[in-house]
Amino acid sequence: NNNVLNQITHVDHPHFMAFVPGPNNYVSVLADFLASGFNVFPTAWIVGAGAEQIELTTINWLKSMLGFPDSTEGLFV
């Protein structure tokens, strides 16, 4: 549990300063509109790399155990 939770990046934390907003102009407003519309942060590897790696490792383990080909992909819902 501690190994997984330590690998999660909390982008909503007050001390998280990686994604600094741009200046107040037309181009940055348009870029922010597009980024917010596509909601890129929850699907980024940086947000939950530890848990994502566990999911990928488990899927690879199940795929080899069940005899599926290497091209098989999946996810847990």
CSV table of C-alpha atoms in Angstrom, one decimal:
chain,number,residue,atom,x,y,z
A,1,ASN,CA,0.0,0.0,0.0
A,2,ASN,CA,2.7,2.5,0.9
A,3,ASN,CA,4.7,1.7,-2.3
A,4,VAL,CA,1.7,2.5,-4.5
A,5,LEU,CA,0.5,5.6,-2.7
A,6,ASN,CA,4.0,7.1,-2.6
A,7,GLN,CA,4.1,7.0,-6.5
A,8,ILE,CA,0.9,9.0,-7.0
A,9,THR,CA,1.3,12.7,-7.9
A,10,HIS,CA,-1.3,14.9,-6.3
A,11,VAL,CA,-1.8,17.6,-8.9
A,12,ASP,CA,-4.4,19.3,-6.6
A,13,HIS,CA,-1.9,19.8,-3.7
A,14,PRO,CA,-1.0,23.4,-2.9
A,15,HIS,CA,2.7,22.7,-3.2
A,16,PHE,CA,2.5,21.0,-6.6
A,17,MET,CA,3.9,23.6,-9.0
A,18,ALA,CA,4.7,21.6,-12.2
A,19,PHE,CA,1.7,22.9,-14.3
A,20,VAL,CA,1.9,26.7,-13.9
A,21,PRO,CA,-0.7,28.6,-15.8
A,22,GLY,CA,0.4,30.9,-18.7
A,23,PRO,CA,-0.1,34.6,-19.1
A,24,ASN,CA,-3.5,36.3,-19.6
A,25,ASN,CA,-3.7,36.5,-23.4
A,26,TYR,CA,-5.8,35.1,-26.3
A,27,VAL,CA,-3.4,32.2,-27.0
A,28,SER,CA,-3.2,31.0,-23.4
A,29,VAL,CA,-6.9,31.3,-22.9
A,30,LEU,CA,-7.5,29.2,-26.1
A,31,ALA,CA,-4.8,26.6,-25.0
A,32,ASP,CA,-6.4,26.4,-21.5
A,33,PHE,CA,-9.8,25.9,-23.0
A,34,LEU,CA,-8.5,23.1,-25.2
A,35,ALA,CA,-6.6,21.4,-22.3
A,36,SER,CA,-9.6,21.7,-20.0
A,37,GLY,CA,-11.9,20.3,-22.6
A,38,PHE,CA,-9.7,17.3,-23.2
A,39,ASN,CA,-9.1,16.8,-19.5
A,40,VAL,CA,-5.5,15.6,-19.9
A,41,PHE,CA,-4.3,15.3,-16.3
A,42,PRO,CA,-6.3,12.2,-15.1
A,43,THR,CA,-5.1,10.2,-18.1
A,44,ALA,CA,-1.4,11.1,-17.7
A,45,TRP,CA,1.1,8.5,-16.5
A,46,ILE,CA,2.5,11.0,-13.9
A,47,VAL,CA,-0.8,11.2,-12.0
A,48,GLY,CA,-0.8,7.5,-10.9
A,49,ALA,CA,2.3,5.8,-12.2
A,50,GLY,CA,2.6,3.3,-9.3
A,51,ALA,CA,-1.0,2.0,-9.5
A,52,GLU,CA,-0.8,2.0,-13.3
A,53,GLN,CA,2.3,-0.1,-13.2
A,54,ILE,CA,0.7,-2.6,-10.9
A,55,GLU,CA,-2.3,-2.8,-13.3
A,56,LEU,CA,-0.1,-3.4,-16.3
A,57,THR,CA,2.0,-6.0,-14.5
A,58,THR,CA,-1.1,-7.9,-13.4
A,59,ILE,CA,-2.6,-7.8,-16.9
A,60,ASN,CA,0.7,-9.1,-18.3
A,61,TRP,CA,0.7,-11.9,-15.7
A,62,LEU,CA,-2.9,-12.9,-16.4
A,63,LYS,CA,-2.3,-12.8,-20.2
A,64,SER,CA,0.6,-15.2,-19.9
A,65,MET,CA,-1.2,-17.4,-17.4
A,66,LEU,CA,-4.2,-17.7,-19.7
A,67,GLY,CA,-2.1,-18.2,-22.8
A,68,PHE,CA,-3.2,-15.1,-24.6
A,69,PRO,CA,-0.9,-13.6,-27.3
A,70,ASP,CA,1.6,-10.8,-26.5
A,71,SER,CA,-0.5,-8.3,-28.5
A,72,THR,CA,-3.4,-8.7,-26.0
A,73,GLU,CA,-4.3,-5.6,-24.0
A,74,GLY,CA,-6.7,-4.7,-21.3
A,75,LEU,CA,-7.5,-2.7,-18.2
A,76,PHE,CA,-9.3,-3.0,-14.9
A,77,VAL,CA,-12.6,-1.1,-14.4
